[in-house]
Amino acid sequence: MTSWGDFRRAEPAFADLSERILRRGIALVIATLRADGSPRVSGIEVVLDDASGDTELSFGSMPGARKGSDLRRDPRFALHAAPADQSGGDLGDGDLKVSGRAVLQGPLSGPVTGDAFRVDLTEVVWTGLNDERNRLVVRWWTPGGGMHEVSRE
């Protein structure tokens, strides 16, 4: 199991950027797998919680929601946080993709019902522009491979 906290300890600056993008809450979409193997995309909200002392990335699914049944059957998912400003071609902070396995934690706590999932992280990918804003940069981190970066004009 690789928690968000494991990622944060390995790459604190990259985790800071990733968390800033996730917390903006703009256009978060999760992809799950239907029973026939085809993709399903759904809007989603995520929570970054460090109450346990180890930061966890988690999310919920409302009762009877298809994404929850998809994840209980096959826990693989991909989460996408789109760039904040898409109107003028400016990537802003860039976009973020998080992949992993959703681990069912039981029912959601509080007034909202449904299923709670936490993330077993397999990859974090950021795509954005360099400081001069003249090159596309892709950075990615995996638990076994560490940090990588490529850029191009």
mmCIF file of C-alpha atoms in Angstrom:
data_model
loop_
_atom_site.group_PDB
_atom_site.id
_atom_site.type_symbol
_atom_site.label_atom_id
_atom_site.label_comp_id
_atom_site.label_asym_id
_atom_site.label_seq_id
_atom_site.Cartn_x
_atom_site.Cartn_y
_atom_site.Cartn_z
ATOM 1 C CA MET A 1 0.000 0.000 0.000
ATOM 2 C CA THR A 2 1.289 3.440 -0.933
ATOM 3 C CA SER A 3 -0.468 6.312 0.815
ATOM 4 C CA TRP A 4 -0.485 9.937 -0.224
ATOM 5 C CA GLY A 5 1.718 10.468 2.839
ATOM 6 C CA ASP A 6 4.325 8.098 1.364
ATOM 7 C CA PHE A 7 4.296 10.216 -1.800
ATOM 8 C CA ARG A 8 4.531 13.428 0.271
ATOM 9 C CA ARG A 9 7.574 12.125 2.178
ATOM 10 C CA ALA A 10 9.285 11.029 -1.055
ATOM 11 C CA GLU A 11 8.601 14.205 -3.075
ATOM 12 C CA PRO A 12 7.386 17.069 -0.831
ATOM 13 C CA ALA A 13 7.594 19.845 -3.463
ATOM 14 C CA PHE A 14 5.762 17.752 -6.073
ATOM 15 C CA ALA A 15 3.172 16.760 -3.458
ATOM 16 C CA ASP A 16 2.626 20.450 -2.588
ATOM 17 C CA LEU A 17 1.924 21.285 -6.243
ATOM 18 C CA SER A 18 -0.316 18.220 -6.613
ATOM 19 C CA GLU A 19 -2.311 19.093 -3.499
ATOM 20 C CA ARG A 20 -2.767 22.698 -4.634
ATOM 21 C CA ILE A 21 -4.255 21.443 -7.909
ATOM 22 C CA LEU A 22 -6.511 18.884 -6.189
ATOM 23 C CA ARG A 23 -7.737 21.425 -3.645
ATOM 24 C CA ARG A 24 -8.807 23.922 -6.294
ATOM 25 C CA GLY A 25 -11.647 21.478 -6.958
ATOM 26 C CA ILE A 26 -12.051 22.483 -10.592
ATOM 27 C CA ALA A 27 -13.214 19.756 -12.959
ATOM 28 C CA LEU A 28 -12.183 16.658 -11.000
ATOM 29 C CA VAL A 29 -13.135 13.550 -12.944
ATOM 30 C CA ILE A 30 -12.620 9.911 -12.000
ATOM 31 C CA ALA A 31 -12.480 7.058 -14.485
ATOM 32 C CA THR A 32 -13.553 3.597 -13.339
ATOM 33 C CA LEU A 33 -14.124 0.338 -15.165
ATOM 34 C CA ARG A 34 -17.620 -0.964 -15.912
ATOM 35 C CA ALA A 35 -18.394 -4.678 -15.576
ATOM 36 C CA ASP A 36 -17.786 -5.123 -19.326
ATOM 37 C CA GLY A 37 -14.366 -3.432 -19.032
ATOM 38 C CA SER A 38 -15.353 -0.201 -20.749
ATOM 39 C CA PRO A 39 -14.491 3.103 -19.059
ATOM 40 C CA ARG A 40 -16.899 5.222 -17.049
ATOM 41 C CA VAL A 41 -16.151 8.837 -16.052
ATOM 42 C CA SER A 42 -17.828 10.668 -13.183
ATOM 43 C CA GLY A 43 -17.372 13.989 -11.461
ATOM 44 C CA ILE A 44 -15.895 13.662 -7.986
ATOM 45 C CA GLU A 45 -14.660 15.540 -4.947
ATOM 46 C CA VAL A 46 -11.617 14.377 -3.004
ATOM 47 C CA VAL A 47 -10.342 14.857 0.539
ATOM 48 C CA LEU A 48 -6.727 15.156 1.652
ATOM 49 C CA ASP A 49 -6.747 14.224 5.343
ATOM 50 C CA ASP A 50 -3.781 14.043 7.691
ATOM 51 C CA ALA A 51 -5.715 13.458 10.924
ATOM 52 C CA SER A 52 -4.178 9.984 11.245
ATOM 53 C CA GLY A 53 -0.648 11.416 11.030
ATOM 54 C CA ASP A 54 -0.205 9.995 7.517
ATOM 55 C CA THR A 55 -1.851 12.036 4.765
ATOM 56 C CA GLU A 56 -4.558 10.084 2.969
ATOM 57 C CA LEU A 57 -6.237 10.906 -0.319
ATOM 58 C CA SER A 58 -9.823 9.726 -0.153
ATOM 59 C CA PHE A 59 -13.228 10.152 -1.765
ATOM 60 C CA GLY A 60 -16.762 8.881 -1.424
ATOM 61 C CA SER A 61 -19.490 7.397 -3.548
ATOM 62 C CA MET A 62 -23.200 7.984 -2.944
ATOM 63 C CA PRO A 63 -25.454 4.965 -2.241
ATOM 64 C CA GLY A 64 -26.219 3.079 -5.434
ATOM 65 C CA ALA A 65 -23.765 5.120 -7.540
ATOM 66 C CA ARG A 66 -22.229 3.236 -10.425
ATOM 67 C CA LYS A 67 -18.692 4.422 -9.655
ATOM 68 C CA GLY A 68 -18.927 2.808 -6.208
ATOM 69 C CA SER A 69 -20.089 -0.502 -7.645
ATOM 70 C CA ASP A 70 -17.370 -0.276 -10.308
ATOM 71 C CA LEU A 71 -14.712 0.257 -7.612
ATOM 72 C CA ARG A 72 -15.993 -2.530 -5.361
ATOM 73 C CA ARG A 73 -15.729 -4.914 -8.339
ATOM 74 C CA ASP A 74 -12.442 -3.569 -9.772
ATOM 75 C CA PRO A 75 -10.604 -1.003 -7.623
ATOM 76 C CA ARG A 76 -8.475 0.508 -10.409
ATOM 77 C CA PHE A 77 -9.143 4.152 -11.166
ATOM 78 C CA ALA A 78 -7.640 7.267 -12.733
ATOM 79 C CA LEU A 79 -8.408 10.744 -11.416
ATOM 80 C CA HIS A 80 -7.946 13.861 -13.539
ATOM 81 C CA ALA A 81 -7.786 17.475 -12.368
ATOM 82 C CA ALA A 82 -8.033 19.723 -15.429
ATOM 83 C CA PRO A 83 -6.134 23.015 -15.731
ATOM 84 C CA ALA A 84 -7.806 25.908 -13.915
ATOM 85 C CA ASP A 85 -7.933 28.239 -16.936
ATOM 86 C CA GLN A 86 -8.696 26.590 -20.241
ATOM 87 C CA SER A 87 -10.142 29.665 -21.939
ATOM 88 C CA GLY A 88 -6.963 31.220 -23.291
ATOM 89 C CA GLY A 89 -4.721 28.206 -23.619
ATOM 90 C CA ASP A 90 -2.989 29.001 -20.320
ATOM 91 C CA LEU A 91 -2.350 25.832 -18.342
ATOM 92 C CA GLY A 92 -2.152 27.767 -15.057
ATOM 93 C CA ASP A 93 -0.742 25.341 -12.477
ATOM 94 C CA GLY A 94 -1.097 22.554 -15.027
ATOM 95 C CA ASP A 95 -3.158 19.428 -14.880
ATOM 96 C CA LEU A 96 -2.805 16.433 -12.620
ATOM 97 C CA LYS A 97 -3.550 12.768 -13.042
ATOM 98 C CA VAL A 98 -3.562 10.331 -10.120
ATOM 99 C CA SER A 99 -3.853 6.569 -10.612
ATOM 100 C CA GLY A 100 -4.248 3.814 -8.114
ATOM 101 C CA ARG A 101 -6.589 1.418 -6.434
ATOM 102 C CA ALA A 102 -9.568 2.481 -4.339
ATOM 103 C CA VAL A 103 -9.603 0.718 -0.983
ATOM 104 C CA LEU A 104 -13.088 0.456 0.511
ATOM 105 C CA GLN A 105 -13.093 1.843 4.061
ATOM 106 C CA GLY A 106 -16.769 1.225 4.844
ATOM 107 C CA PRO A 107 -19.611 3.692 5.115
ATOM 108 C CA LEU A 108 -19.039 7.446 4.911
ATOM 109 C CA SER A 109 -19.120 9.138 8.288
ATOM 110 C CA GLY A 110 -21.285 12.155 8.992
ATOM 111 C CA PRO A 111 -24.614 13.228 7.549
ATOM 112 C CA VAL A 112 -23.850 11.950 4.025
ATOM 113 C CA THR A 113 -24.341 8.256 3.312
ATOM 114 C CA GLY A 114 -22.443 6.078 0.868
ATOM 115 C CA ASP A 115 -19.088 4.345 0.622
ATOM 116 C CA ALA A 116 -15.734 5.779 1.718
ATOM 117 C CA PHE A 117 -12.608 4.897 -0.260
ATOM 118 C CA ARG A 118 -8.966 5.736 0.329
ATOM 119 C CA VAL A 119 -6.307 5.676 -2.355
ATOM 120 C CA ASP A 120 -3.553 3.099 -2.759
ATOM 121 C CA LEU A 121 -1.379 5.251 -5.006
ATOM 122 C CA THR A 122 0.334 3.883 -8.126
ATOM 123 C CA GLU A 123 1.184 7.057 -10.088
ATOM 124 C CA VAL A 124 1.000 10.868 -9.949
ATOM 125 C CA VAL A 125 1.501 12.776 -13.223
ATOM 126 C CA TRP A 126 1.664 16.549 -13.687
ATOM 127 C CA THR A 127 1.612 18.275 -17.077
ATOM 128 C CA GLY A 128 2.281 21.984 -17.313
ATOM 129 C CA LEU A 129 4.608 24.686 -18.591
ATOM 130 C CA ASN A 130 8.123 25.564 -17.487
ATOM 131 C CA ASP A 131 8.798 28.881 -15.715
ATOM 132 C CA GLU A 132 9.496 30.640 -19.035
ATOM 133 C CA ARG A 133 6.214 29.177 -20.363
ATOM 134 C CA ASN A 134 7.853 28.035 -23.594
ATOM 135 C CA ARG A 135 8.143 24.293 -22.988
ATOM 136 C CA LEU A 136 5.655 21.614 -22.040
ATOM 137 C CA VAL A 137 6.832 19.679 -18.985
ATOM 138 C CA VAL A 138 5.603 16.294 -17.772
ATOM 139 C CA ARG A 139 6.630 15.096 -14.310
ATOM 140 C CA TRP A 140 5.610 11.777 -12.856
ATOM 141 C CA TRP A 141 6.218 9.760 -9.730
ATOM 142 C CA THR A 142 5.632 6.090 -9.007
ATOM 143 C CA PRO A 143 6.300 4.227 -5.752
ATOM 144 C CA GLY A 144 8.867 1.908 -7.335
ATOM 145 C CA GLY A 145 10.347 4.267 -9.908
ATOM 146 C CA GLY A 146 10.573 7.592 -8.117
ATOM 147 C CA MET A 147 10.461 10.934 -9.904
ATOM 148 C CA HIS A 148 10.885 11.497 -13.666
ATOM 149 C CA GLU A 149 10.589 14.493 -15.978
ATOM 150 C CA VAL A 150 10.520 15.175 -19.707
ATOM 151 C CA SER A 151 9.999 18.435 -21.565
ATOM 152 C CA ARG A 152 9.490 19.541 -25.138
ATOM 153 C CA GLU A 153 8.766 22.653 -27.162
#
